[in-house]
Coordinates of C-alpha atoms in Angstrom, one line a residue:
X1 CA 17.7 6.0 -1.1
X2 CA 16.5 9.3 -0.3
X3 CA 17.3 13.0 -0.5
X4 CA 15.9 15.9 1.1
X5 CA 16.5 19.8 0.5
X6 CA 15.7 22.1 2.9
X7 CA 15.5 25.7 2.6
X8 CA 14.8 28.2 5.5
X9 CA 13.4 31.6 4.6
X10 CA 13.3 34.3 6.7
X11 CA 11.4 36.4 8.2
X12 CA 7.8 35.2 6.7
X13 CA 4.9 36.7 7.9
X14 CA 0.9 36.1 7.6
X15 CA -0.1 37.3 4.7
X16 CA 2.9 36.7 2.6
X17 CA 2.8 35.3 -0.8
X18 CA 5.3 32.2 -1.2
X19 CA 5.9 31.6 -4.6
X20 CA 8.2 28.5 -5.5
X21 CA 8.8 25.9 -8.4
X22 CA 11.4 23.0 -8.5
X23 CA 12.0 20.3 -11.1
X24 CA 12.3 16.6 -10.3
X25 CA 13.6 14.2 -13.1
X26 CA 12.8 10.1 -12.4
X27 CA 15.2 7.3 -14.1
X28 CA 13.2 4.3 -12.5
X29 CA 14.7 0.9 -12.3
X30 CA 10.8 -0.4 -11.6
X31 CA 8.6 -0.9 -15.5
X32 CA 11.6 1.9 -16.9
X33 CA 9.6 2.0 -20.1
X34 CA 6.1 2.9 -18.5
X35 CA 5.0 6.2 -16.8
X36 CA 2.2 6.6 -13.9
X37 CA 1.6 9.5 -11.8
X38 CA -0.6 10.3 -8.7
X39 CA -0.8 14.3 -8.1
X40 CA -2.8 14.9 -5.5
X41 CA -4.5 18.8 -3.8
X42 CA -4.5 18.6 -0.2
X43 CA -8.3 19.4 1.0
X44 CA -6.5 20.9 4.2
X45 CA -6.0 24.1 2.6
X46 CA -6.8 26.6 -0.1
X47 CA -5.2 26.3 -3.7
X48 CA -4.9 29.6 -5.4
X49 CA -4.1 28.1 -8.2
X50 CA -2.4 24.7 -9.7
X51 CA -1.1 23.7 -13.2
X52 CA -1.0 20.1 -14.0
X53 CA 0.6 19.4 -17.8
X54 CA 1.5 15.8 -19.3
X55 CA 2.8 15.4 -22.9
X56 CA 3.2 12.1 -24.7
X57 CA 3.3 10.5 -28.1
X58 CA 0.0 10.1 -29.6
X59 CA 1.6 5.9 -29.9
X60 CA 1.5 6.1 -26.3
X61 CA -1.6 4.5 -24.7
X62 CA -1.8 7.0 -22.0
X63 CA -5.5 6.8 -19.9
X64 CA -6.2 9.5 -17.0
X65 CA -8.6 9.1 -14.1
X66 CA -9.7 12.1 -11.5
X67 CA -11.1 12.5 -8.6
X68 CA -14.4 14.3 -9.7
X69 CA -16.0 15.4 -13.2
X70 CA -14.7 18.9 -13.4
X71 CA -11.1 17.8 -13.4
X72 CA -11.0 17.4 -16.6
X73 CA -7.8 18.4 -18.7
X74 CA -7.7 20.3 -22.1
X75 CA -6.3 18.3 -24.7
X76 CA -4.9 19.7 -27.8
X77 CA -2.3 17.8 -30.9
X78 CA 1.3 18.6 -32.3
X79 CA 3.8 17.5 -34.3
X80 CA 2.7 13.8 -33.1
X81 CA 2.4 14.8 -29.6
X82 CA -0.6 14.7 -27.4
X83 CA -0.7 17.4 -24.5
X84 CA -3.1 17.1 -21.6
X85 CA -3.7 20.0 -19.0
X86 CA -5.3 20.4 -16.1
X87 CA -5.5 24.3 -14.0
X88 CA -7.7 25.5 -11.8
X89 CA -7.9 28.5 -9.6
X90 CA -9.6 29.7 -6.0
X91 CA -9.9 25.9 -5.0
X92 CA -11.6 26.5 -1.7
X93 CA -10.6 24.0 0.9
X94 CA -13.2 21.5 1.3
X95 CA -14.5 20.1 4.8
X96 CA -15.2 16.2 4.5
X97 CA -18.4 15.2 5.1
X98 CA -19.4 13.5 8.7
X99 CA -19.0 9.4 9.3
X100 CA -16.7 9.9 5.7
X101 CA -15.4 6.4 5.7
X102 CA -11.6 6.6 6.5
X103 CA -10.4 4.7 2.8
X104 CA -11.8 7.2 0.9
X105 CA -9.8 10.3 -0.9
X106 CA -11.3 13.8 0.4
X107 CA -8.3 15.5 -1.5
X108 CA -8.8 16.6 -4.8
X109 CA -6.4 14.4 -7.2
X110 CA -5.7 13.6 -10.8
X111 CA -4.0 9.9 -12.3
X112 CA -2.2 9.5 -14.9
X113 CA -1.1 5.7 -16.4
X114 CA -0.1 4.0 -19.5
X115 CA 0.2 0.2 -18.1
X116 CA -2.2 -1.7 -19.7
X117 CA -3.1 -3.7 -16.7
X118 CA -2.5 -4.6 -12.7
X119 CA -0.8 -8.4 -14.3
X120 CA 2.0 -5.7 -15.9
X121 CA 2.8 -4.1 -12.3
X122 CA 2.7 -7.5 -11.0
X123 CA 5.1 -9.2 -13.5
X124 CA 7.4 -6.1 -13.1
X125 CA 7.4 -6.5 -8.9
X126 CA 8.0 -9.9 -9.1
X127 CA 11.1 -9.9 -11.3
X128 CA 12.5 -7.1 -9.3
X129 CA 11.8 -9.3 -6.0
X130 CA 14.2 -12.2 -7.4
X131 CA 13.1 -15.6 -6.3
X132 CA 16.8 -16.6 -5.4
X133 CA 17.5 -20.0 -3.5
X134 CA 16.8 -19.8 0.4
X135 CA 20.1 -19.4 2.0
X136 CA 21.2 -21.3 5.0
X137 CA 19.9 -19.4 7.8
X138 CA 16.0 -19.4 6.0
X139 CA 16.4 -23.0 5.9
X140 CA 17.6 -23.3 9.3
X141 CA 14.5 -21.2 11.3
X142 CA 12.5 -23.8 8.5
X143 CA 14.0 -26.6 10.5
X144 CA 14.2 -25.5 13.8
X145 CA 10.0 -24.7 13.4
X146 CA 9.7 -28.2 12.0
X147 CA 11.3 -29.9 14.8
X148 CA 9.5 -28.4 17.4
X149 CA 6.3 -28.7 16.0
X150 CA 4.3 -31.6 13.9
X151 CA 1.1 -29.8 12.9
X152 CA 1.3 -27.8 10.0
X153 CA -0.9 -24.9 11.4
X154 CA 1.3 -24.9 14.5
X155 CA 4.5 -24.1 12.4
X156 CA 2.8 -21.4 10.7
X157 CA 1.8 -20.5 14.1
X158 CA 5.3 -20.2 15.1
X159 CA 6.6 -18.8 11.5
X160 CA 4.4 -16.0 11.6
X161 CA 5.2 -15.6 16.1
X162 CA 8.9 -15.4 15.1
X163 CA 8.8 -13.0 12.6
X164 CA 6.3 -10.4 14.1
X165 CA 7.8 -10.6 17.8
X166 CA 11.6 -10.9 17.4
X167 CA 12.3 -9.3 14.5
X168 CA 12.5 -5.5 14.8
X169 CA 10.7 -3.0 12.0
X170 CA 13.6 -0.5 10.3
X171 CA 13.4 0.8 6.8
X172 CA 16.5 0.9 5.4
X173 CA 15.8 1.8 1.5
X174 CA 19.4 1.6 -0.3
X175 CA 17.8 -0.5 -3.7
X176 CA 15.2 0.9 -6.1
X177 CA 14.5 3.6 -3.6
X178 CA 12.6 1.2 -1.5
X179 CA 11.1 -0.8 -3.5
X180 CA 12.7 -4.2 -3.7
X181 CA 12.8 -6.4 -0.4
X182 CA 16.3 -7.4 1.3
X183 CA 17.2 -11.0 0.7
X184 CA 15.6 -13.1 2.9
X185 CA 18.9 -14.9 4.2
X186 CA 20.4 -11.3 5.1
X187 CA 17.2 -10.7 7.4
X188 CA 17.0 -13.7 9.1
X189 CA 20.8 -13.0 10.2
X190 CA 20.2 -9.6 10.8
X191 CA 17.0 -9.3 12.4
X192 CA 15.2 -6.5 11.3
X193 CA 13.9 -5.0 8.2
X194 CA 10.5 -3.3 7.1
X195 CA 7.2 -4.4 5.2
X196 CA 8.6 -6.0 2.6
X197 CA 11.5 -7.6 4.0
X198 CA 9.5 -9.2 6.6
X199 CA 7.1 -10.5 4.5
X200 CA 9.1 -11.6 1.8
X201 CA 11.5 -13.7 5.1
X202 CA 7.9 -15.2 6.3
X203 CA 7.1 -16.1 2.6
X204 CA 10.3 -18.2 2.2
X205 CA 9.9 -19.4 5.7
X206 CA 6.2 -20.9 5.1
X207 CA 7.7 -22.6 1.4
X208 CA 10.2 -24.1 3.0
X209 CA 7.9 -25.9 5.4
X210 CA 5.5 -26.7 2.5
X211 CA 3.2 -23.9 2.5
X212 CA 2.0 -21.9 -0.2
X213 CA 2.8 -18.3 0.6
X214 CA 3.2 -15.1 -1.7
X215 CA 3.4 -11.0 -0.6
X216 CA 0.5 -9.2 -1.3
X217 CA 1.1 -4.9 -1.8
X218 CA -1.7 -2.7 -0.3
X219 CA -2.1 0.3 0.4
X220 CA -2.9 1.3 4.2
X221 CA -4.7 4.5 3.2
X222 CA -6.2 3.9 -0.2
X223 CA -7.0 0.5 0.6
X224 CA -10.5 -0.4 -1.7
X225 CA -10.0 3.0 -3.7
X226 CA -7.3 1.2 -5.2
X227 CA -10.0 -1.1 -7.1
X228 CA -11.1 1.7 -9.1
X229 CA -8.1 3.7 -10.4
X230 CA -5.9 2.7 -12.6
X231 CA -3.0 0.1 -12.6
X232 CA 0.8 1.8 -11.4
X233 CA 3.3 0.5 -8.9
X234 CA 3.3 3.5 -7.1
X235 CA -0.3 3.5 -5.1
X236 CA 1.2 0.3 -2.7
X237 CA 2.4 1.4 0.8
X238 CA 2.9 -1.9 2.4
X239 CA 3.1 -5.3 1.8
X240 CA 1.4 -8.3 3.8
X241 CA 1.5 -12.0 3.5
X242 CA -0.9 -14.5 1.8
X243 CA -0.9 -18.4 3.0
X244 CA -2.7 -21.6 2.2
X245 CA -3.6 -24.2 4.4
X246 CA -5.8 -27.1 4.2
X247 CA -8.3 -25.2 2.2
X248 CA -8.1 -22.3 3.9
X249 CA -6.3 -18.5 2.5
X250 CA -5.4 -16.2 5.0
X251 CA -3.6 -12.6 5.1
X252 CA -1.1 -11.7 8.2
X253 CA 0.7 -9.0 8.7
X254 CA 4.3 -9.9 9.9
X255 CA 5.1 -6.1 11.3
X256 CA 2.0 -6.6 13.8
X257 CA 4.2 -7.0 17.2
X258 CA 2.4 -9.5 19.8
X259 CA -0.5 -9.7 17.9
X260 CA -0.8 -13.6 19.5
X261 CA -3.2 -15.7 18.2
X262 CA -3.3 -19.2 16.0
X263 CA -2.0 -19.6 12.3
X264 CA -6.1 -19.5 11.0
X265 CA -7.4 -16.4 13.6
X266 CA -4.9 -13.3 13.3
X267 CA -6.6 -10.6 11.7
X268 CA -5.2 -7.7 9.7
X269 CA -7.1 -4.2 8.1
X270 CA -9.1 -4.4 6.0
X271 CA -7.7 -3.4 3.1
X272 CA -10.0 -3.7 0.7
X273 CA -8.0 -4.9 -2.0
X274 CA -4.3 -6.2 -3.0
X275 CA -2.2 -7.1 -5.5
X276 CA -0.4 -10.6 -5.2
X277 CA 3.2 -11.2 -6.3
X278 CA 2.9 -14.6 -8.0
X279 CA 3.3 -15.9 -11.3
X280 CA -0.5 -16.9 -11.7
X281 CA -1.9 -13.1 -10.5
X282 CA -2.9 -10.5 -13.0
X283 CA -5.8 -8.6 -11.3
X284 CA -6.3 -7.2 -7.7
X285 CA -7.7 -9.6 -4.9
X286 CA -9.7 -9.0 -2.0
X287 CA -8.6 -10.1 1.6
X288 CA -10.1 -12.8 2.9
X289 CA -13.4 -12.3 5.1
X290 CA -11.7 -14.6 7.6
X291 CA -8.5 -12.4 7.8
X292 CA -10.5 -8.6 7.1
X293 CA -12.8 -8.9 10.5
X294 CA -15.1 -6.5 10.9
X295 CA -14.2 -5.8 14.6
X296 CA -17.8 -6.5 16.1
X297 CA -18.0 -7.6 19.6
X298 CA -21.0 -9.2 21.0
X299 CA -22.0 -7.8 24.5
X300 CA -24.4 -9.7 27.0
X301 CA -25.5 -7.8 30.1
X302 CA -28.1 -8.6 33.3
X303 CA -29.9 -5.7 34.4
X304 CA -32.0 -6.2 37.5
X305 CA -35.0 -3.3 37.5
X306 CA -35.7 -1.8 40.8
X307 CA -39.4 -3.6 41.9
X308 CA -40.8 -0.9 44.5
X309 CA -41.6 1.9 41.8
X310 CA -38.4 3.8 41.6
X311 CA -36.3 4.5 39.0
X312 CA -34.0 2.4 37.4
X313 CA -31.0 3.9 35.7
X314 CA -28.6 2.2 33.3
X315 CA -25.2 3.5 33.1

């Protein structure tokens, strides 16, 4: 879940210096025995100065990644520990360059990781996301789809309609803070539930009427960034859905409400890249080009000139 602390100070003024430090200690349930951070300098406003300190065992296989060449942390040894720190004064805030493309990072920011590779967040995700058996009301929806519908695209059709158009989005994070789906038998009865629930509902959905299907994480904001830091669990945001169909992969988001549109022609963001929850995956994906369109319309129009010398205007 979550908790929030609020504290209201009075009688602040322009000008005033606000000085504050707080402590937060982590006991993750998600890869306990690995540590990844993502500290990040908001380019909205000035930094007088930041201190950013990691200390490890020198066993530890610990890599680092930043957003530019002058964040660079000093490094120094003791007693078999390795200490890494990165400070900086008078950080100036920065104004992001015009047509900046809307995936990538203006903030300054520093990463910190010691998985070895995306295939060790992905085993960890999908043994947190349990594969139990489909309960009765998944199998249900499975059969009711089936019924109605012969053609295999058509049920995905209908899959993918159900879950996006009368199931409502809520986030309700009570497990790993978030980050493990509701079972999929609970949200079919329910009817609601957020990214991942949805998804991991229309993923069970699509198995059970012989489709290949598996979540994909992304990040909304990152999105192809992503493909050049390094591995953690914590840079996904949201999760979509990956299918197979008679040759054909395709990404759908199931919290898209009345998007409309056949099983092979719904489009999502694109997102640049995504990490699948399977047993076969171990590296990051891209979309596919048939899902990611680039939004490009085609536009004919019949202009008739004015003949007797005047002038014509287009408006």
């Amino acid at each position: 879940g979550w908790c929030t602390a609020l504290l209201i100070l009075d009688d602040i003024r322009p000008g005033d210096v606000l000085d504050f430090c707080y402590t937060v200690e982590e006991h993750p349930k998600l890869l306990p025995n690995n540590y990844a951070s993502f500290f990040r300098l908001s380019s909205e406003f000035s930094v007088g100065k930041f201190d950013f300190s990691l200390q490890f065992r020198e066993s530890r296989p610990m890599n680092w990644k930043s957003s530019s060449d002058d964040l660079k942390p000093s490094e120094s040894w003791r007693d078999g520990n390795v200490h890494w720190n990165w400070m900086a004064e008078n950080r100036l805030r920065e104004q992001p360059e015009e047509n900046t493309p809307e995936w990538h990072i203006a903030d300054p920011w520093i990463q910190v990781s010691d998985c070895l590779n995306w295939e060790t967040v992905g085993t960890a995700v999908l043994q947190a996301w349990s594969n139990d058996a489909d309960g009765v009301a998944v199998g249900k929806i499975a059969k009711e789809i089936a019924a109605q519908e012969t053609n295999i695209l058509l049920q995905i059709g209908k899959a993918i309609q159900l879950v996006q158009d009368e199931y409502r989005y809520l986030s309700v994070n009570l497990e790993f803070g978030g980050q493990v789906p509701t079972a999929p038998d609970i949200v079919a009865r329910r009817r609601f539930g957020d990214c991942k629930d949805l998804s991991f509902l229309l993923v069970h959905i699509l198995k059970q009427l012989g489709v290949f299907a598996r979540p994909v994480l992304v990040n909304t904001q990152l999105r192809k960034t992503i493909g050049n830091m390094l591995p953690m669990a914590g840079l996904f945001n949201h999760v979509v859905v990956e299918f197979q169909v008679q040759g054909e992969t395709r990404w759908v988001d199931p919290t898209m409400k009345y998007q409309g549109g056949s099983a092979l022609e719904r489009f999502i963001p694109d997102y640049g890249f995504g990490l699948p929850i399977d047993v076969a995956s171990s590296e990051l994906v891209e979309p596919p080009r048939s899902s990611a369109q680039a939004g490009l319309y085609e536009l004919r129009e019949s202009v008739l000139l004015d003949t007797s010398g005047a002038s014509s205007l287009i408006g």
